[in-house]
PDB file of C-alpha atoms in Angstrom:
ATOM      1  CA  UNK A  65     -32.879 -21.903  52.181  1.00  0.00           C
ATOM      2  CA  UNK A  66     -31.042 -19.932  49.348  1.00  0.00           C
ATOM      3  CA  UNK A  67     -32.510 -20.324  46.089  1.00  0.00           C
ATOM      4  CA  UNK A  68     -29.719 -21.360  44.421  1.00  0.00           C
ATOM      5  CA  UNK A  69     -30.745 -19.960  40.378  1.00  0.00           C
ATOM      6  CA  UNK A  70     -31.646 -16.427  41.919  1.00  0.00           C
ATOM      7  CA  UNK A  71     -28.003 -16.561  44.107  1.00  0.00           C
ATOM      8  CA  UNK A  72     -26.252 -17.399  40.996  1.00  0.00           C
ATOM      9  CA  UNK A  73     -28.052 -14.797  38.405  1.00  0.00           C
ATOM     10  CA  UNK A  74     -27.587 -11.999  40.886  1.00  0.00           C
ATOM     11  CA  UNK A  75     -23.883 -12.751  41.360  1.00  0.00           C
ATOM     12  CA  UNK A  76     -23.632 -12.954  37.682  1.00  0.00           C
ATOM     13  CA  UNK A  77     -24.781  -9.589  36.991  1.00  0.00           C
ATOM     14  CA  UNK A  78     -22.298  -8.068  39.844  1.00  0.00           C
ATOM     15  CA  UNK A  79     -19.431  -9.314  38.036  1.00  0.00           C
ATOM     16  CA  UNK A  80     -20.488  -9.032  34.728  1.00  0.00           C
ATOM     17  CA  UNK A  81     -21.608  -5.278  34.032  1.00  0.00           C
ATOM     18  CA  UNK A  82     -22.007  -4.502  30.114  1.00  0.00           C
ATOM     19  CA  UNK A  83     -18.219  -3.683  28.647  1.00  0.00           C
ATOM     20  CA  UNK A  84     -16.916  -5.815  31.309  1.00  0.00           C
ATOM     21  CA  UNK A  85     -13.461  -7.858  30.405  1.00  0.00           C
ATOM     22  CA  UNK A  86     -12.875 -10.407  32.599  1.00  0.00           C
ATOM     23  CA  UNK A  87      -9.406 -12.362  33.048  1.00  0.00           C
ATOM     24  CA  UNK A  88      -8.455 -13.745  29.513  1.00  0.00           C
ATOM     25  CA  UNK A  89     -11.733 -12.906  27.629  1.00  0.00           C
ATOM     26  CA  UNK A  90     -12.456 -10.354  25.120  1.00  0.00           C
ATOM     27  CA  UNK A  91     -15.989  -8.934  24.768  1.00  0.00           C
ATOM     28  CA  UNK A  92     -15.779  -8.210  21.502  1.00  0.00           C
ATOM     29  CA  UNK A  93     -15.751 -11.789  20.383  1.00  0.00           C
ATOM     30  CA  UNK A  94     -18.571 -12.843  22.561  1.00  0.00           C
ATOM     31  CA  UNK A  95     -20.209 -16.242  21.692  1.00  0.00           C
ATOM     32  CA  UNK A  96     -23.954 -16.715  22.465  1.00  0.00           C
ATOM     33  CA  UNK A  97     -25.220 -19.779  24.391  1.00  0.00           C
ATOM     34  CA  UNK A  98     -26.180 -21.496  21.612  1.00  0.00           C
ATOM     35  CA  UNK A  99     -22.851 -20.396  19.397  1.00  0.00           C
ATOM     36  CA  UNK A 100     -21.348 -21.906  23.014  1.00  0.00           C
ATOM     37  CA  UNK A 101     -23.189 -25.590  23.094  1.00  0.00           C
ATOM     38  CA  UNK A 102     -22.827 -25.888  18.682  1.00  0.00           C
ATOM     39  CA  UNK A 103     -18.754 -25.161  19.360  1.00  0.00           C
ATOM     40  CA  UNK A 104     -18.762 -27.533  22.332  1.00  0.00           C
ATOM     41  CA  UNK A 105     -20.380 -30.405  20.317  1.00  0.00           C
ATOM     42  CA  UNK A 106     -18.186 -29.836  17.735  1.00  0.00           C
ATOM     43  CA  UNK A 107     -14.930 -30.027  19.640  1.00  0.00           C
ATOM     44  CA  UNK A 108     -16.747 -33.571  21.610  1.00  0.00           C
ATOM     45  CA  UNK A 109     -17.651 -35.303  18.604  1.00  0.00           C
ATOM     46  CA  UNK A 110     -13.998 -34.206  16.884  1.00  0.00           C
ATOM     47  CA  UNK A 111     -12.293 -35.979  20.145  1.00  0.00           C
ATOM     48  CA  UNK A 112     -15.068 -39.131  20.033  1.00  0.00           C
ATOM     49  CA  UNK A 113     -13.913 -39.507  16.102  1.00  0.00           C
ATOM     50  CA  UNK A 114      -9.860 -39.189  16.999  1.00  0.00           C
ATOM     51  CA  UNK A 115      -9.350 -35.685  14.653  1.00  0.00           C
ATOM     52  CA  UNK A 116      -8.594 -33.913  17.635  1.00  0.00           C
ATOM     53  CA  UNK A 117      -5.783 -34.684  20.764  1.00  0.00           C
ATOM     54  CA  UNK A 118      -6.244 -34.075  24.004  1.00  0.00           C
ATOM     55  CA  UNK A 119      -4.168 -30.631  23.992  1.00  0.00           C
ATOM     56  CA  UNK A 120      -6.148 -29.537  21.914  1.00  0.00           C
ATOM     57  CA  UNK A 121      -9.410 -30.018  23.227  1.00  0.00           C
ATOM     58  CA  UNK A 122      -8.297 -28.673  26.575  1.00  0.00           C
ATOM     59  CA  UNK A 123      -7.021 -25.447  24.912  1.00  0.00           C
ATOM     60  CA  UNK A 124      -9.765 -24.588  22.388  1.00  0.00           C
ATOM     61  CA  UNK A 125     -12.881 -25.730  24.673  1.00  0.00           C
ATOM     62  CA  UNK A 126     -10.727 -23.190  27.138  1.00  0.00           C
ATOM     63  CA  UNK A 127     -11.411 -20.810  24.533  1.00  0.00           C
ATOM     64  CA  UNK A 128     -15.057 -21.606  24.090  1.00  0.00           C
ATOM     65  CA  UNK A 129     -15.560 -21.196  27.921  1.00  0.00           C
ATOM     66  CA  UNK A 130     -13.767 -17.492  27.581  1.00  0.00           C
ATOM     67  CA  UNK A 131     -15.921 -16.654  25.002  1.00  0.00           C
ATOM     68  CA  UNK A 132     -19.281 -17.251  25.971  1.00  0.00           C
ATOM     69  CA  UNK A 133     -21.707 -14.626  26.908  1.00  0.00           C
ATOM     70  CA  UNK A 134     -22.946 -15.826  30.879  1.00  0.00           C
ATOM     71  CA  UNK A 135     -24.563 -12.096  31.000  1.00  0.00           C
ATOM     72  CA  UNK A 136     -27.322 -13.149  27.825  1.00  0.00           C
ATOM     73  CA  UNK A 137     -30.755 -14.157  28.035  1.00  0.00           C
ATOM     74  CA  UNK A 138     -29.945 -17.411  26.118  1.00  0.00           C
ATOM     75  CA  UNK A 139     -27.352 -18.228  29.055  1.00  0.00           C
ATOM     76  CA  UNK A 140     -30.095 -17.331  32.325  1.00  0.00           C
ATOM     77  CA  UNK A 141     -32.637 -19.126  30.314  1.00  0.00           C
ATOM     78  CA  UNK A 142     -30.692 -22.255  30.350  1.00  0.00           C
ATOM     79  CA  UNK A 143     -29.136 -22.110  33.989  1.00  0.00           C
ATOM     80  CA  UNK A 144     -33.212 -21.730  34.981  1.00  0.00           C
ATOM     81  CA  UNK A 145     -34.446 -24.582  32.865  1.00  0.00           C
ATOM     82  CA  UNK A 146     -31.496 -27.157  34.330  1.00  0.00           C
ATOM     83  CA  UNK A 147     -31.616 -29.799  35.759  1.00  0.00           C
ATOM     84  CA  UNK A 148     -30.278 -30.339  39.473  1.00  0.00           C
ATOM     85  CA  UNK A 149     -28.352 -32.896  41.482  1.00  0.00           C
ATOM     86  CA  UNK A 150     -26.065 -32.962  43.943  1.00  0.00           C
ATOM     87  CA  UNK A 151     -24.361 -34.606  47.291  1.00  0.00           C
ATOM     88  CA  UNK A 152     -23.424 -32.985  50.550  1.00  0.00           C
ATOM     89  CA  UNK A 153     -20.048 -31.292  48.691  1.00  0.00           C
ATOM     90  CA  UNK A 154     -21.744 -29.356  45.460  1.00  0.00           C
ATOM     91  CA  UNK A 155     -24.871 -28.518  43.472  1.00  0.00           C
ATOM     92  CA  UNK A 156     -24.599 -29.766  40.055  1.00  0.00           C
ATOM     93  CA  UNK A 157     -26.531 -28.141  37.535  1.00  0.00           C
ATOM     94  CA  UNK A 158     -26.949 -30.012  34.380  1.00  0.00           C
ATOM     95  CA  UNK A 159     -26.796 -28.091  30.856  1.00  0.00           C
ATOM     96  CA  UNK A 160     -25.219 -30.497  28.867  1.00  0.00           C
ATOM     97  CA  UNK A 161     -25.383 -34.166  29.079  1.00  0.00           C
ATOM     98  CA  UNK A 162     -24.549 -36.297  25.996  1.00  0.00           C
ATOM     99  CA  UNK A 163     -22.506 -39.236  25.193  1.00  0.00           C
ATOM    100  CA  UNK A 164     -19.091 -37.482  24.322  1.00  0.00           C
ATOM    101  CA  UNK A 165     -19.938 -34.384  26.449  1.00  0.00           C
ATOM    102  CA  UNK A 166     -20.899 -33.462  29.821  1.00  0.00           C
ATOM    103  CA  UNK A 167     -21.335 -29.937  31.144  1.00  0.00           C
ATOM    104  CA  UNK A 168     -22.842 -27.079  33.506  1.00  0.00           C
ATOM    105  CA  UNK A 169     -22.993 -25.241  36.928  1.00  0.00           C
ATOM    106  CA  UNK A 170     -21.214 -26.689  40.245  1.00  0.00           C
ATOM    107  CA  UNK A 171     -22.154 -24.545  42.836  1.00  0.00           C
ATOM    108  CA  UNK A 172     -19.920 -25.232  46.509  1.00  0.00           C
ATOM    109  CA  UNK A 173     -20.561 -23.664  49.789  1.00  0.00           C
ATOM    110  CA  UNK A 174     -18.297 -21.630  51.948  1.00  0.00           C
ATOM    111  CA  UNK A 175     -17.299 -24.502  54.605  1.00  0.00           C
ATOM    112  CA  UNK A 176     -18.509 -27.274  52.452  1.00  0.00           C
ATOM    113  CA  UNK A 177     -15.078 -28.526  51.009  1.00  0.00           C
ATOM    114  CA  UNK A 178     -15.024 -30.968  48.464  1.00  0.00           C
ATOM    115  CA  UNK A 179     -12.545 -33.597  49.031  1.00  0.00           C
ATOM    116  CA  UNK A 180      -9.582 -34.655  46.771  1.00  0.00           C
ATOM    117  CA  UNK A 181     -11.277 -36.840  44.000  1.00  0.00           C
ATOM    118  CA  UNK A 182     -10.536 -37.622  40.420  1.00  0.00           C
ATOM    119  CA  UNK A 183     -12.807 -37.627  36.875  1.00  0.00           C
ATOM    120  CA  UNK A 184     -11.148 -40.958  35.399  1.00  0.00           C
ATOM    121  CA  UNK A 185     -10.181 -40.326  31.210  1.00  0.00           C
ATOM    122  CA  UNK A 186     -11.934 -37.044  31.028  1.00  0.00           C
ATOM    123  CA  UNK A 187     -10.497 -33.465  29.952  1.00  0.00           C
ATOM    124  CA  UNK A 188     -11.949 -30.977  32.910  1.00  0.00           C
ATOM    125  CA  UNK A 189     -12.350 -27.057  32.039  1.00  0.00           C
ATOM    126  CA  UNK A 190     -13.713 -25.015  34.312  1.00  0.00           C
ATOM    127  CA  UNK A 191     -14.030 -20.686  34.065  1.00  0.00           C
ATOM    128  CA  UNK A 192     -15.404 -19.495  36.969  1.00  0.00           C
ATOM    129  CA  UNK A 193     -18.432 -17.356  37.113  1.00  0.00           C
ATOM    130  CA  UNK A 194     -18.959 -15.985  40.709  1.00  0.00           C
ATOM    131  CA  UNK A 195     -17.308 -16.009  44.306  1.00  0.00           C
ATOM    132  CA  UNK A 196     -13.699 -17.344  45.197  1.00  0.00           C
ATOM    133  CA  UNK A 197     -12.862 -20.827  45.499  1.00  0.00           C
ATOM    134  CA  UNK A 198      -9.349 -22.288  46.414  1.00  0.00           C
ATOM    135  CA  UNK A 199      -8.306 -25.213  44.227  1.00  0.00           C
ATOM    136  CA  UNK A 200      -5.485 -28.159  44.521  1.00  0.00           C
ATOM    137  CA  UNK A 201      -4.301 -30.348  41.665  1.00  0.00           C
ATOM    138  CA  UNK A 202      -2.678 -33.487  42.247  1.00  0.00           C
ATOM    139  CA  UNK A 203      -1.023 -36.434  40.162  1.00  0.00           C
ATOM    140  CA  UNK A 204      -0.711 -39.519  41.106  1.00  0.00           C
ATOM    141  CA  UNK A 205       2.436 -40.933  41.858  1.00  0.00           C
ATOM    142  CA  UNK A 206       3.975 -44.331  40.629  1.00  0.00           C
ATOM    143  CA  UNK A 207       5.104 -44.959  44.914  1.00  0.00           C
ATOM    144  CA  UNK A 208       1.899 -46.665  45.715  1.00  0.00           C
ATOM    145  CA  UNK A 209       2.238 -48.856  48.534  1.00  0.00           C
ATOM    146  CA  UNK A 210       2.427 -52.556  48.222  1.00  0.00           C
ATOM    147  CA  UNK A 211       0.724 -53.581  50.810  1.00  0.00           C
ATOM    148  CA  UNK A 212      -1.211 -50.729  52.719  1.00  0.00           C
ATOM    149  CA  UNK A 213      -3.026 -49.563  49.755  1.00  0.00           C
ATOM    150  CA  UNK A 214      -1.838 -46.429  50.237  1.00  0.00           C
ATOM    151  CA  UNK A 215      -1.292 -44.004  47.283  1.00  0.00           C
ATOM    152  CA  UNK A 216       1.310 -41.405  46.764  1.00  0.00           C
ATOM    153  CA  UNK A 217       0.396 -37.734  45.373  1.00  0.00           C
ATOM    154  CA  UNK A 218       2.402 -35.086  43.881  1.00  0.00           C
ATOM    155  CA  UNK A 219       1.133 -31.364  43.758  1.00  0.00           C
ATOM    156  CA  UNK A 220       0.633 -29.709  40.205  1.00  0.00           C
ATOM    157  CA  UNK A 221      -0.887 -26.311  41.593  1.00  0.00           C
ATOM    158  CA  UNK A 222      -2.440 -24.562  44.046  1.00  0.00           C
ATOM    159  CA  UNK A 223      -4.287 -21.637  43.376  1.00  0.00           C
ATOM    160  CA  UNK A 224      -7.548 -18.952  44.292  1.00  0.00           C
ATOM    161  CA  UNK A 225      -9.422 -18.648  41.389  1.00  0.00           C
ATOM    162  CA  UNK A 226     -12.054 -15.402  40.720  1.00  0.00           C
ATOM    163  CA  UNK A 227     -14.318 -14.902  38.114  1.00  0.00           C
ATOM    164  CA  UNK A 228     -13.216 -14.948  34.788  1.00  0.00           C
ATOM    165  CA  UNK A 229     -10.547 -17.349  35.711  1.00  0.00           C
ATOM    166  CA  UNK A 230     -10.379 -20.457  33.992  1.00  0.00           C
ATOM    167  CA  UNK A 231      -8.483 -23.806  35.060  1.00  0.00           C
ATOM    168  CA  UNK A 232      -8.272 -27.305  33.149  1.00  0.00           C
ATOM    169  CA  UNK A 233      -6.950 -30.847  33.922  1.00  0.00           C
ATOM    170  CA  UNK A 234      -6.769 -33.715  31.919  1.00  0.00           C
ATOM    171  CA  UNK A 235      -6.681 -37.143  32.276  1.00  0.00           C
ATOM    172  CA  UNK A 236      -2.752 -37.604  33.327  1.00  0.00           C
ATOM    173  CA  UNK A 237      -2.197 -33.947  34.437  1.00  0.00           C
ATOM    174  CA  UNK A 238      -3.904 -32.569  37.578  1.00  0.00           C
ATOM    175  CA  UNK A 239      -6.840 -34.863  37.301  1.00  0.00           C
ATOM    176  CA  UNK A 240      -6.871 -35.765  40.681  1.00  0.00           C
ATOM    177  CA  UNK A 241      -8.294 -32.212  42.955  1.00  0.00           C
ATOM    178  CA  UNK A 242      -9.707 -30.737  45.776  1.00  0.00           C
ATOM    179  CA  UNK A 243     -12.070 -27.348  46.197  1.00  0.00           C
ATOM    180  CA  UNK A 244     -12.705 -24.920  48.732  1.00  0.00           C
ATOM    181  CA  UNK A 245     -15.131 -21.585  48.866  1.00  0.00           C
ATOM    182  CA  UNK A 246     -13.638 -18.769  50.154  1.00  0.00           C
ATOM    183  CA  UNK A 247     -16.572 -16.680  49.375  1.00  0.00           C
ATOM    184  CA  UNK A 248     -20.402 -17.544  50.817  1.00  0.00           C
ATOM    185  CA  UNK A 249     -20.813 -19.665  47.538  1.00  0.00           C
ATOM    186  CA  UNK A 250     -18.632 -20.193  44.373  1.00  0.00           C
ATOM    187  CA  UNK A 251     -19.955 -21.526  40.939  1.00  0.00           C
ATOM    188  CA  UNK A 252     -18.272 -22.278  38.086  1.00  0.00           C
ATOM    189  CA  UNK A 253     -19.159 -23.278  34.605  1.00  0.00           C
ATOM    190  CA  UNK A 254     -17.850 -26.982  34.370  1.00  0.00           C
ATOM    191  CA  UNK A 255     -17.519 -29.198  31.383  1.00  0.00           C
ATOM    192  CA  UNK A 256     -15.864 -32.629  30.599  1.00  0.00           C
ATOM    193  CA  UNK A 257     -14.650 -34.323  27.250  1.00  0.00           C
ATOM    194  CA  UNK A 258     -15.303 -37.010  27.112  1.00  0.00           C
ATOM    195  CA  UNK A 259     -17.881 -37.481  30.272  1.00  0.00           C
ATOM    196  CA  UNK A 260     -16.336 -39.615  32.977  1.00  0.00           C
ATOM    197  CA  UNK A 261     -18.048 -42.983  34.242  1.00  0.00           C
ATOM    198  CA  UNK A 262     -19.018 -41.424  38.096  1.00  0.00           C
ATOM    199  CA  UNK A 263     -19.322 -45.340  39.426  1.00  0.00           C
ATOM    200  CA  UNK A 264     -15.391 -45.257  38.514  1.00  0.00           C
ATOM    201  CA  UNK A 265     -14.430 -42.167  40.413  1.00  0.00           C
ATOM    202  CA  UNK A 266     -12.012 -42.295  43.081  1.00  0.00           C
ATOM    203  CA  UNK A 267     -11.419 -40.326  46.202  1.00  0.00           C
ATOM    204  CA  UNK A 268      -8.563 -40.060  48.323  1.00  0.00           C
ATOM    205  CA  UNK A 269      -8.693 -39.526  52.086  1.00  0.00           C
ATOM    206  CA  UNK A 270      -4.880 -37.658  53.095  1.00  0.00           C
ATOM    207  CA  UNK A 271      -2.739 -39.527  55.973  1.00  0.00           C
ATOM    208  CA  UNK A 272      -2.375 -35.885  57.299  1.00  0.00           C
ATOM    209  CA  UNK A 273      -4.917 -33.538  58.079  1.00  0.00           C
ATOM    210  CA  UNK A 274      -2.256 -30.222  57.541  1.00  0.00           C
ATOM    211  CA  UNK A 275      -1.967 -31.871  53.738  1.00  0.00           C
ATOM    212  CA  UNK A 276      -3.681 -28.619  52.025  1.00  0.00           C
ATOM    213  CA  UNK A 277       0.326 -27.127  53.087  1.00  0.00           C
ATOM    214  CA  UNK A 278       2.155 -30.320  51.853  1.00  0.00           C
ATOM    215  CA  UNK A 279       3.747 -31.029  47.888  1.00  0.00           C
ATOM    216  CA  UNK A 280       3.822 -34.983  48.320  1.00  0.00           C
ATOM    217  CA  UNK A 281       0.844 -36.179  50.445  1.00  0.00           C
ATOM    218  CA  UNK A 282      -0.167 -39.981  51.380  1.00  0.00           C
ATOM    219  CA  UNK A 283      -3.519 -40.609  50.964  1.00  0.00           C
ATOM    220  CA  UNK A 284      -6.102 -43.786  50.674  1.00  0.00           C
ATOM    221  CA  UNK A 285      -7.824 -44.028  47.178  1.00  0.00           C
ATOM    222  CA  UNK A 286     -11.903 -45.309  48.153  1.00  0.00           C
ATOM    223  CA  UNK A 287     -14.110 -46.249  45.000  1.00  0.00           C
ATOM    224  CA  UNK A 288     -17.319 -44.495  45.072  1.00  0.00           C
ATOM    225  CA  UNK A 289     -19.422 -46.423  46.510  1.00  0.00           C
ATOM    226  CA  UNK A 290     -17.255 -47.315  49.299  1.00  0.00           C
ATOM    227  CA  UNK A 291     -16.758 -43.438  50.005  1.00  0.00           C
ATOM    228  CA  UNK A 292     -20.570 -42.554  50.398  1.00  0.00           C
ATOM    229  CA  UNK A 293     -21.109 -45.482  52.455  1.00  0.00           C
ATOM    230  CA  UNK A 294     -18.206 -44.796  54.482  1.00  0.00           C
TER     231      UNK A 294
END
């Protein structure tokens, strides 16, 4: 069995050599783990009290995620002292859990997609920190059938991020998304503002299996229970 924390740390110093500039960051405005988590906090509890829009959260805890140093000891302390769950799609690794802030390390498999799903209200950023992973965005289309339950989705983007590169969605722009490794494992530094409630998460199974190629696709939204029972 791979152990996970040692598969992670070891990809983290192949990509991240000392003077190393990864897409969109500049090393000499590194932030320190803890620099990382104050900024974070700050930016949740300025959403929570309503000083701060959406835009802007997505955009400067974008920044944050750029900015931190995942090379530091601070950083591999952290990632070794968190807390881990998961399902058959991911490995979540918790490093952040509060009640305006939720954040840390999903880890997917090569051949372990994880289906279209959605994180209900919350502002997703992600900056990935090893491996390849293919990613869809979807919104959610007002054509939802009337009687089927069937619901319509449009695509927002479609893209193979690296390390370095960062993505975000927000609660009415590409919220609703899909993963896929394209390298043995992928992980990715993952945090939401403000947390979402998981028991109202919804997943959508496509009408069409080839719906990866497709810009509209028809799918069936499932609540989360429903889906792991299914």
């Amino acid at each position: 069995m791979i152990n996970r924390r040692n598969f992670l740390l070891a990809s983290l110093a192949s990509v991240m050599m000392p003077g190393a500039v990864t897409a969109g960051m500049r090393t000499d405005r590194m932030l320190s783990w803890a620099d990382f988590q104050v900024g974070m906090k700050q930016l949740a509890s300025a959403y929570a009290n309503r000083s701060i829009s959406q835009t802007d959260v997505a955009a400067r805890g974008v920044r944050l995620l750029q900015q931190v140093d995942i090379a530091g000891s601070e950083f591999i302390a952290a990632v070794n002292a968190s807390y881990e769950s998961g399902n058959p799609y991911w490995l979540w690794q918790r490093l952040a859990r509060e009640s305006s802030i939720n954040g840390g390390l999903l880890t997917i498999e090569q051949n372990h997609d994880v289906p279209l799903h959605d994180h209900p209200g919350a502002t997703g950023m992600v900056r990935i920190l090893s491996g390849e992973v293919e990613v869809w965005q979807f919104d959610r289309s007002a054509e939802v059938g009337k009687t089927d339950g069937w619901a319509m989705l449009e695509r927002v983007t479609h893209r193979v991020m690296r390390p370095g590169d960062i993505a975000m969605l927000s609660p009415d722009r590409g919220n609703i998304h899909a993963l896929r490794a394209r390298t043995r494992e992928c992980s990715m530094l993952d945090y939401f503002i403000p947390p979402y409630g998981r028991s109202e998460r919804t997943w959508y199974q496509p009408m069409d299996n080839a719906w990866r190629e497709e810009l509209r696709i028809s799918c069936r939204p499932v609540a989360e229970n429903d889906f792991y029972m299914s």
